[in-house]
PDB file of C-alpha atoms in Angstrom:
ATOM      1  CA  MET A   1     -64.161  12.998  -0.088  1.00 46.00           C
ATOM      2  CA  PRO A   2     -61.389  14.558  -2.222  1.00 46.00           C
ATOM      3  CA  PRO A   3     -60.330  12.639  -5.308  1.00 47.00           C
ATOM      4  CA  ALA A   4     -57.220  10.470  -4.971  1.00 46.00           C
ATOM      5  CA  ALA A   5     -54.016  12.141  -6.042  1.00 42.00           C
ATOM      6  CA  PRO A   6     -52.652  10.882  -9.360  1.00 42.00           C
ATOM      7  CA  ALA A   7     -49.768   8.430  -9.195  1.00 39.00           C
ATOM      8  CA  LYS A   8     -46.394  10.161  -9.361  1.00 36.00           C
ATOM      9  CA  ALA A   9     -44.187   9.491 -12.321  1.00 37.00           C
ATOM     10  CA  PRO A  10     -40.664   8.220 -11.582  1.00 35.00           C
ATOM     11  CA  ARG A  11     -38.444  11.071 -10.452  1.00 35.00           C
ATOM     12  CA  LYS A  12     -36.016  12.150 -13.132  1.00 39.00           C
ATOM     13  CA  THR A  13     -32.650  13.769 -12.915  1.00 37.00           C
ATOM     14  CA  ALA A  14     -31.609  15.663 -16.018  1.00 40.00           C
ATOM     15  CA  GLY A  15     -33.861  13.458 -18.118  1.00 41.00           C
ATOM     16  CA  ARG A  16     -32.757  10.116 -16.638  1.00 43.00           C
ATOM     17  CA  PRO A  17     -34.992   8.232 -14.176  1.00 43.00           C
ATOM     18  CA  VAL A  18     -33.532   7.435 -10.787  1.00 46.00           C
ATOM     19  CA  ASN A  19     -32.956   3.668 -10.627  1.00 52.00           C
ATOM     20  CA  SER A  20     -33.994   2.518  -7.174  1.00 54.00           C
ATOM     21  CA  THR A  21     -33.017  -1.088  -7.950  1.00 77.00           C
ATOM     22  CA  ILE A  22     -29.286  -0.331  -7.945  1.00 86.00           C
ATOM     23  CA  THR A  23     -27.580  -2.137  -5.083  1.00 91.00           C
ATOM     24  CA  HIS A  24     -24.024  -2.303  -3.867  1.00 91.00           C
ATOM     25  CA  GLU A  25     -23.817  -5.961  -4.944  1.00 93.00           C
ATOM     26  CA  ARG A  26     -24.974  -5.092  -8.463  1.00 94.00           C
ATOM     27  CA  ILE A  27     -22.397  -2.309  -8.745  1.00 93.00           C
ATOM     28  CA  VAL A  28     -19.581  -4.632  -7.650  1.00 94.00           C
ATOM     29  CA  SER A  29     -20.731  -7.283 -10.133  1.00 94.00           C
ATOM     30  CA  VAL A  30     -20.794  -4.794 -13.007  1.00 95.00           C
ATOM     31  CA  ALA A  31     -17.382  -3.440 -11.961  1.00 94.00           C
ATOM     32  CA  LEU A  32     -15.958  -6.966 -12.150  1.00 96.00           C
ATOM     33  CA  GLU A  33     -17.549  -7.464 -15.570  1.00 96.00           C
ATOM     34  CA  GLN A  34     -15.898  -4.282 -16.787  1.00 95.00           C
ATOM     35  CA  ILE A  35     -12.492  -5.306 -15.430  1.00 95.00           C
ATOM     36  CA  ASP A  36     -12.896  -8.679 -17.148  1.00 95.00           C
ATOM     37  CA  ARG A  37     -13.571  -6.833 -20.383  1.00 93.00           C
ATOM     38  CA  VAL A  38     -11.112  -3.921 -20.371  1.00 92.00           C
ATOM     39  CA  GLY A  39      -8.614  -4.594 -17.589  1.00 91.00           C
ATOM     40  CA  ILE A  40      -7.615  -2.710 -14.454  1.00 90.00           C
ATOM     41  CA  HIS A  41      -5.963   0.263 -16.134  1.00 89.00           C
ATOM     42  CA  ALA A  42      -8.971   1.083 -18.323  1.00 90.00           C
ATOM     43  CA  PHE A  43     -11.466   0.550 -15.518  1.00 92.00           C
ATOM     44  CA  SER A  44     -13.528   3.630 -14.597  1.00 90.00           C
ATOM     45  CA  LEU A  45     -16.473   4.455 -12.380  1.00 90.00           C
ATOM     46  CA  ARG A  46     -18.028   6.439 -15.208  1.00 91.00           C
ATOM     47  CA  ASP A  47     -18.183   3.320 -17.368  1.00 92.00           C
ATOM     48  CA  VAL A  48     -19.712   1.372 -14.484  1.00 93.00           C
ATOM     49  CA  ALA A  49     -22.348   4.095 -14.134  1.00 91.00           C
ATOM     50  CA  ARG A  50     -22.965   4.068 -17.876  1.00 92.00           C
ATOM     51  CA  SER A  51     -23.465   0.306 -17.859  1.00 92.00           C
ATOM     52  CA  LEU A  52     -26.056   0.679 -15.104  1.00 92.00           C
ATOM     53  CA  ASP A  53     -27.680   3.696 -16.774  1.00 92.00           C
ATOM     54  CA  VAL A  54     -27.110   5.922 -13.764  1.00 91.00           C
ATOM     55  CA  TYR A  55     -24.984   8.938 -12.979  1.00 89.00           C
ATOM     56  CA  PRO A  56     -21.559   8.512 -11.333  1.00 86.00           C
ATOM     57  CA  SER A  57     -22.933  10.105  -8.178  1.00 86.00           C
ATOM     58  CA  THR A  58     -25.104   7.005  -7.745  1.00 89.00           C
ATOM     59  CA  ILE A  59     -21.983   4.850  -7.707  1.00 89.00           C
ATOM     60  CA  TYR A  60     -20.393   7.079  -5.065  1.00 86.00           C
ATOM     61  CA  TRP A  61     -23.529   6.713  -2.967  1.00 88.00           C
ATOM     62  CA  HIS A  62     -22.792   2.988  -2.701  1.00 89.00           C
ATOM     63  CA  ALA A  63     -18.974   3.039  -2.895  1.00 86.00           C
ATOM     64  CA  ALA A  64     -16.892   5.745  -1.235  1.00 85.00           C
ATOM     65  CA  SER A  65     -14.209   5.736  -3.934  1.00 88.00           C
ATOM     66  CA  LYS A  66     -12.753   3.837  -6.853  1.00 90.00           C
ATOM     67  CA  ASP A  67     -10.284   2.131  -4.518  1.00 90.00           C
ATOM     68  CA  ALA A  68     -13.121   1.075  -2.214  1.00 90.00           C
ATOM     69  CA  LEU A  69     -14.951  -0.452  -5.160  1.00 92.00           C
ATOM     70  CA  LEU A  70     -11.800  -2.274  -6.278  1.00 92.00           C
ATOM     71  CA  ALA A  71     -11.458  -3.708  -2.775  1.00 92.00           C
ATOM     72  CA  ASP A  72     -15.024  -4.987  -3.016  1.00 92.00           C
ATOM     73  CA  VAL A  73     -14.225  -6.546  -6.399  1.00 94.00           C
ATOM     74  CA  SER A  74     -11.266  -8.299  -4.774  1.00 94.00           C
ATOM     75  CA  SER A  75     -13.552  -9.629  -2.052  1.00 93.00           C
ATOM     76  CA  LEU A  76     -15.988 -10.954  -4.639  1.00 95.00           C
ATOM     77  CA  VAL A  77     -13.261 -12.807  -6.531  1.00 95.00           C
ATOM     78  CA  MET A  78     -11.746 -14.173  -3.321  1.00 94.00           C
ATOM     79  CA  ALA A  79     -15.070 -15.467  -1.996  1.00 93.00           C
ATOM     80  CA  GLY A  80     -14.775 -19.214  -1.509  1.00 92.00           C
ATOM     81  CA  VAL A  81     -10.999 -19.324  -2.044  1.00 96.00           C
ATOM     82  CA  VAL A  82     -10.140 -20.269   1.545  1.00 96.00           C
ATOM     83  CA  PRO A  83     -10.637 -24.014   2.088  1.00 96.00           C
ATOM     84  CA  PRO A  84     -12.197 -25.244   5.328  1.00 93.00           C
ATOM     85  CA  ARG A  85      -9.967 -26.872   7.883  1.00 86.00           C
ATOM     86  CA  GLY A  86     -10.759 -30.546   7.992  1.00 80.00           C
ATOM     87  CA  GLU A  87      -9.222 -33.591   6.382  1.00 75.00           C
ATOM     88  CA  GLY A  88      -5.490 -33.641   5.799  1.00 87.00           C
ATOM     89  CA  ASP A  89      -2.617 -31.739   7.353  1.00 95.00           C
ATOM     90  CA  TRP A  90      -1.326 -28.201   6.807  1.00 97.00           C
ATOM     91  CA  ARG A  91       0.315 -29.218   3.497  1.00 97.00           C
ATOM     92  CA  ASP A  92      -2.997 -30.450   2.094  1.00 97.00           C
ATOM     93  CA  TRP A  93      -4.685 -27.237   3.214  1.00 97.00           C
ATOM     94  CA  MET A  94      -1.993 -25.120   1.535  1.00 98.00           C
ATOM     95  CA  ARG A  95      -2.277 -27.098  -1.701  1.00 98.00           C
ATOM     96  CA  LYS A  96      -6.025 -26.570  -1.725  1.00 97.00           C
ATOM     97  CA  LEU A  97      -5.587 -22.858  -0.988  1.00 97.00           C
ATOM     98  CA  PHE A  98      -3.138 -22.331  -3.839  1.00 98.00           C
ATOM     99  CA  ASN A  99      -5.252 -24.298  -6.303  1.00 98.00           C
ATOM    100  CA  ARG A 100      -8.519 -22.650  -5.302  1.00 97.00           C
ATOM    101  CA  TYR A 101      -6.907 -19.237  -5.645  1.00 97.00           C
ATOM    102  CA  ARG A 102      -5.601 -20.112  -9.103  1.00 98.00           C
ATOM    103  CA  LYS A 103      -8.990 -21.447 -10.197  1.00 97.00           C
ATOM    104  CA  SER A 104     -10.753 -18.283  -9.042  1.00 97.00           C
ATOM    105  CA  ILE A 105      -8.222 -15.918 -10.624  1.00 96.00           C
ATOM    106  CA  ARG A 106      -8.237 -17.799 -13.924  1.00 97.00           C
ATOM    107  CA  LYS A 107     -11.965 -16.996 -14.184  1.00 96.00           C
ATOM    108  CA  HIS A 108     -11.062 -13.294 -13.917  1.00 96.00           C
ATOM    109  CA  PRO A 109      -7.462 -13.010 -15.202  1.00 95.00           C
ATOM    110  CA  ASN A 110      -7.410  -9.206 -15.238  1.00 94.00           C
ATOM    111  CA  VAL A 111      -7.966  -9.207 -11.475  1.00 94.00           C
ATOM    112  CA  ALA A 112      -4.591 -10.915 -10.921  1.00 93.00           C
ATOM    113  CA  GLN A 113      -2.883  -7.549 -11.296  1.00 91.00           C
ATOM    114  CA  LEU A 114      -5.265  -5.951  -8.809  1.00 91.00           C
ATOM    115  CA  ILE A 115      -4.927  -8.534  -6.051  1.00 92.00           C
ATOM    116  CA  GLY A 116      -1.245  -9.245  -6.608  1.00 84.00           C
ATOM    117  CA  ALA A 117       0.142  -5.789  -7.325  1.00 83.00           C
ATOM    118  CA  GLN A 118      -2.111  -3.045  -5.949  1.00 82.00           C
ATOM    119  CA  LEU A 119      -2.486  -2.229  -2.269  1.00 85.00           C
ATOM    120  CA  ALA A 120      -6.066  -1.111  -2.909  1.00 81.00           C
ATOM    121  CA  SER A 121      -7.088  -4.766  -2.753  1.00 82.00           C
ATOM    122  CA  ASN A 122      -5.839  -4.991   0.850  1.00 85.00           C
ATOM    123  CA  ALA A 123      -8.859  -3.006   1.996  1.00 83.00           C
ATOM    124  CA  SER A 124     -10.928  -6.136   1.367  1.00 82.00           C
ATOM    125  CA  LEU A 125      -9.044  -7.625   4.364  1.00 81.00           C
ATOM    126  CA  SER A 126      -9.836 -11.311   4.008  1.00 90.00           C
ATOM    127  CA  ILE A 127      -9.790 -12.304   7.676  1.00 93.00           C
ATOM    128  CA  ALA A 128     -10.571 -15.945   6.839  1.00 93.00           C
ATOM    129  CA  LEU A 129      -7.518 -16.106   4.560  1.00 95.00           C
ATOM    130  CA  ILE A 130      -5.195 -14.503   7.098  1.00 95.00           C
ATOM    131  CA  GLU A 131      -6.449 -16.669   9.957  1.00 96.00           C
ATOM    132  CA  GLY A 132      -6.295 -19.818   7.839  1.00 96.00           C
ATOM    133  CA  VAL A 133      -2.697 -19.230   6.773  1.00 97.00           C
ATOM    134  CA  ILE A 134      -1.601 -18.473  10.341  1.00 97.00           C
ATOM    135  CA  ASP A 135      -3.331 -21.600  11.656  1.00 97.00           C
ATOM    136  CA  ALA A 136      -1.675 -23.750   8.981  1.00 97.00           C
ATOM    137  CA  LEU A 137       1.751 -22.267   9.730  1.00 98.00           C
ATOM    138  CA  LEU A 138       1.378 -22.848  13.453  1.00 97.00           C
ATOM    139  CA  GLU A 139       0.422 -26.451  12.722  1.00 97.00           C
ATOM    140  CA  ALA A 140       3.562 -26.702  10.576  1.00 97.00           C
ATOM    141  CA  GLY A 141       5.708 -25.556  13.497  1.00 96.00           C
ATOM    142  CA  ALA A 142       5.959 -21.793  13.021  1.00 97.00           C
ATOM    143  CA  THR A 143       6.964 -19.761  16.078  1.00 97.00           C
ATOM    144  CA  GLU A 144       6.981 -16.070  16.991  1.00 96.00           C
ATOM    145  CA  ALA A 145      10.515 -15.971  15.594  1.00 95.00           C
ATOM    146  CA  ASN A 146       9.577 -16.983  12.038  1.00 96.00           C
ATOM    147  CA  LEU A 147       5.797 -16.656  11.686  1.00 97.00           C
ATOM    148  CA  ARG A 148       5.837 -13.254   9.987  1.00 97.00           C
ATOM    149  CA  GLU A 149       8.415 -14.253   7.385  1.00 97.00           C
ATOM    150  CA  ALA A 150       6.642 -17.547   6.678  1.00 98.00           C
ATOM    151  CA  TYR A 151       3.264 -15.794   6.346  1.00 97.00           C
ATOM    152  CA  ASN A 152       4.656 -13.250   3.874  1.00 97.00           C
ATOM    153  CA  CYS A 153       6.190 -16.048   1.819  1.00 98.00           C
ATOM    154  CA  VAL A 154       2.881 -17.943   1.645  1.00 98.00           C
ATOM    155  CA  ILE A 155       0.959 -14.900   0.391  1.00 96.00           C
ATOM    156  CA  SER A 156       3.624 -13.897  -2.136  1.00 96.00           C
ATOM    157  CA  ALA A 157       3.998 -17.455  -3.419  1.00 97.00           C
ATOM    158  CA  MET A 158       0.245 -17.869  -3.840  1.00 97.00           C
ATOM    159  CA  MET A 159      -0.410 -14.521  -5.510  1.00 96.00           C
ATOM    160  CA  GLY A 160       2.922 -13.921  -7.204  1.00 96.00           C
ATOM    161  CA  PHE A 161       2.797 -16.890  -9.566  1.00 97.00           C
ATOM    162  CA  MET A 162      -0.651 -15.915 -10.800  1.00 96.00           C
ATOM    163  CA  THR A 163       0.290 -12.256 -11.157  1.00 95.00           C
ATOM    164  CA  MET A 164       3.114 -13.311 -13.477  1.00 96.00           C
ATOM    165  CA  GLU A 165       1.245 -16.107 -15.264  1.00 97.00           C
ATOM    166  CA  LEU A 166      -1.651 -13.787 -16.141  1.00 96.00           C
ATOM    167  CA  ALA A 167       0.405 -10.665 -16.806  1.00 93.00           C
ATOM    168  CA  PRO A 168      -1.473  -8.635 -19.451  1.00 91.00           C
ATOM    169  CA  LEU A 169      -0.197  -8.172 -22.967  1.00 91.00           C
ATOM    170  CA  PRO A 170       0.779  -4.657 -24.083  1.00 91.00           C
ATOM    171  CA  THR A 171      -2.244  -2.661 -25.181  1.00 87.00           C
ATOM    172  CA  ASP A 172      -0.424  -1.037 -28.104  1.00 90.00           C
ATOM    173  CA  ASP A 173      -0.498  -3.527 -31.025  1.00 94.00           C
ATOM    174  CA  PRO A 174      -0.433  -6.729 -28.916  1.00 93.00           C
ATOM    175  CA  GLU A 175      -0.295  -9.034 -31.952  1.00 95.00           C
ATOM    176  CA  GLY A 176       2.632  -7.157 -33.442  1.00 97.00           C
ATOM    177  CA  TRP A 177       4.401  -7.142 -30.098  1.00 96.00           C
ATOM    178  CA  ALA A 178       3.897 -10.894 -29.666  1.00 96.00           C
ATOM    179  CA  ALA A 179       5.177 -11.648 -33.154  1.00 97.00           C
ATOM    180  CA  ALA A 180       8.248  -9.476 -32.627  1.00 97.00           C
ATOM    181  CA  LEU A 181       9.076 -11.083 -29.284  1.00 97.00           C
ATOM    182  CA  GLU A 182       8.618 -14.598 -30.667  1.00 97.00           C
ATOM    183  CA  ALA A 183      10.982 -13.781 -33.509  1.00 98.00           C
ATOM    184  CA  ARG A 184      13.530 -12.384 -31.068  1.00 97.00           C
ATOM    185  CA  VAL A 185      13.335 -15.443 -28.793  1.00 97.00           C
ATOM    186  CA  ARG A 186      13.695 -17.871 -31.683  1.00 96.00           C
ATOM    187  CA  SER A 187      16.639 -15.977 -33.173  1.00 97.00           C
ATOM    188  CA  VAL A 188      18.929 -16.251 -30.134  1.00 97.00           C
ATOM    189  CA  ASP A 189      22.486 -16.827 -31.329  1.00 97.00           C
ATOM    190  CA  PRO A 190      23.414 -20.491 -30.620  1.00 97.00           C
ATOM    191  CA  LEU A 191      27.127 -19.652 -30.585  1.00 97.00           C
ATOM    192  CA  ALA A 192      26.732 -16.919 -27.991  1.00 98.00           C
ATOM    193  CA  HIS A 193      24.097 -18.705 -25.892  1.00 98.00           C
ATOM    194  CA  PRO A 194      24.322 -22.455 -26.562  1.00 98.00           C
ATOM    195  CA  THR A 195      22.686 -23.543 -23.286  1.00 98.00           C
ATOM    196  CA  LEU A 196      19.573 -21.467 -23.875  1.00 97.00           C
ATOM    197  CA  VAL A 197      19.236 -22.513 -27.508  1.00 98.00           C
ATOM    198  CA  ARG A 198      19.602 -26.191 -26.598  1.00 98.00           C
ATOM    199  CA  HIS A 199      16.688 -25.946 -24.156  1.00 98.00           C
ATOM    200  CA  LEU A 200      14.619 -23.426 -26.103  1.00 98.00           C
ATOM    201  CA  PRO A 201      12.113 -25.982 -27.486  1.00 97.00           C
ATOM    202  CA  LEU A 202      11.214 -26.839 -23.882  1.00 97.00           C
ATOM    203  CA  LEU A 203      10.981 -23.219 -22.702  1.00 98.00           C
ATOM    204  CA  ALA A 204       9.715 -21.117 -25.616  1.00 97.00           C
ATOM    205  CA  ASN A 205       6.347 -19.539 -24.764  1.00 97.00           C
ATOM    206  CA  LYS A 206       6.048 -21.828 -21.724  1.00 97.00           C
ATOM    207  CA  ALA A 207       8.483 -20.137 -19.353  1.00 97.00           C
ATOM    208  CA  PHE A 208       8.562 -16.726 -17.703  1.00 97.00           C
ATOM    209  CA  ILE A 209      10.403 -14.019 -19.680  1.00 96.00           C
ATOM    210  CA  LEU A 210      10.424 -16.278 -22.768  1.00 97.00           C
ATOM    211  CA  ARG A 211       6.647 -15.936 -23.360  1.00 96.00           C
ATOM    212  CA  TRP A 212       4.740 -13.920 -25.926  1.00 97.00           C
ATOM    213  CA  GLN A 213       1.336 -15.166 -24.688  1.00 97.00           C
ATOM    214  CA  ASN A 214       0.080 -15.132 -21.125  1.00 95.00           C
ATOM    215  CA  GLY A 215      -1.522 -17.859 -19.061  1.00 96.00           C
ATOM    216  CA  SER A 216      -4.997 -17.234 -20.413  1.00 94.00           C
ATOM    217  CA  GLU A 217      -3.823 -18.599 -23.765  1.00 96.00           C
ATOM    218  CA  VAL A 218      -1.002 -20.879 -22.633  1.00 97.00           C
ATOM    219  CA  PRO A 219      -1.521 -21.921 -18.988  1.00 97.00           C
ATOM    220  CA  LEU A 220       1.542 -23.011 -17.035  1.00 98.00           C
ATOM    221  CA  ASN A 221      -0.174 -25.940 -15.319  1.00 98.00           C
ATOM    222  CA  SER A 222       2.775 -28.221 -14.678  1.00 98.00           C
ATOM    223  CA  SER A 223       4.943 -25.298 -13.576  1.00 98.00           C
ATOM    224  CA  PHE A 224       2.266 -24.206 -11.110  1.00 98.00           C
ATOM    225  CA  ASP A 225       2.039 -27.717  -9.641  1.00 98.00           C
ATOM    226  CA  ALA A 226       5.827 -27.786  -9.273  1.00 98.00           C
ATOM    227  CA  HIS A 227       5.783 -24.290  -7.771  1.00 98.00           C
ATOM    228  CA  VAL A 228       3.406 -25.419  -5.022  1.00 98.00           C
ATOM    229  CA  GLU A 229       5.421 -28.525  -4.159  1.00 98.00           C
ATOM    230  CA  ILE A 230       8.783 -26.729  -4.239  1.00 98.00           C
ATOM    231  CA  PHE A 231       7.384 -23.955  -2.073  1.00 98.00           C
ATOM    232  CA  LEU A 232       5.910 -26.351   0.485  1.00 98.00           C
ATOM    233  CA  ALA A 233       9.170 -28.286   0.706  1.00 98.00           C
ATOM    234  CA  GLY A 234      11.125 -25.079   1.193  1.00 98.00           C
ATOM    235  CA  LEU A 235       8.630 -23.748   3.727  1.00 98.00           C
ATOM    236  CA  GLU A 236       8.846 -26.930   5.773  1.00 97.00           C
ATOM    237  CA  ALA A 237      12.645 -26.814   5.740  1.00 97.00           C
ATOM    238  CA  PHE A 238      12.573 -23.163   6.800  1.00 97.00           C
ATOM    239  CA  LEU A 239      10.239 -23.826   9.713  1.00 96.00           C
ATOM    240  CA  GLN A 240      12.344 -26.751  10.908  1.00 93.00           C
ATOM    241  CA  ARG A 241      15.554 -24.741  10.838  1.00 87.00           C
ATOM    242  CA  PRO A 242      16.904 -23.925  14.322  1.00 80.00           C
ATOM    243  CA  VAL A 243      16.218 -20.337  15.342  1.00 67.00           C
ATOM    244  CA  GLY A 244      19.309 -18.181  14.924  1.00 63.00           C
ATOM    245  CA  SER A 245      20.972 -20.496  12.373  1.00 56.00           C
ATOM    246  CA  GLY A 246      21.198 -17.730   9.778  1.00 56.00           C
ATOM    247  CA  ALA A 247      19.868 -17.477   6.236  1.00 51.00           C
TER     248      ALA A 247
END
């Protein structure tokens, strides 16, 4: 009986062992970790591969492209955002949707720019989200004549606020930029702009355009709550408007 063949050592590629434990889920998780750390614009597949101690070709084996991986990251962040249909009416469901989305995005603020401003995230195609919004709008009285416009407004209202609230700071000297903007805001001429100066204590660093910190540092909680209620009131009025009554 011939002696048993010796156990084979792990196969190596250019000195690096092939990691058979790498999974698609692990790659997506590491990609999200990198985006959390460096942001969307600095994100790279090479850095994901380096974090996993594999070659970039391994990443492409599991993800067809960078955009495909970003879509999977979007899906991971959006998991659990859509509330179940149950207690309450369409308004309650919408409130829960907006708040669950905000809670999820605040855990990964750099993803706000991906989901809210890059079409790559659309490849994740959250059917549950789309179906849920359509169901809620039909319950609210939407018809074929206004469903598309109402749907687009829901998605933009939900994602748009968070995209702005969590807008990233400039990467080139962010502290210097923030200090310069704060100084500019606080030095507005009261003679030329008396209305703004009178309300500046209320708005400074807590209102869009007048901020030098984003929502990770200074969250706009009360403004978000008002945004949801104002939007729902406007949506209801829009859906109740007679068809053909004009803008």
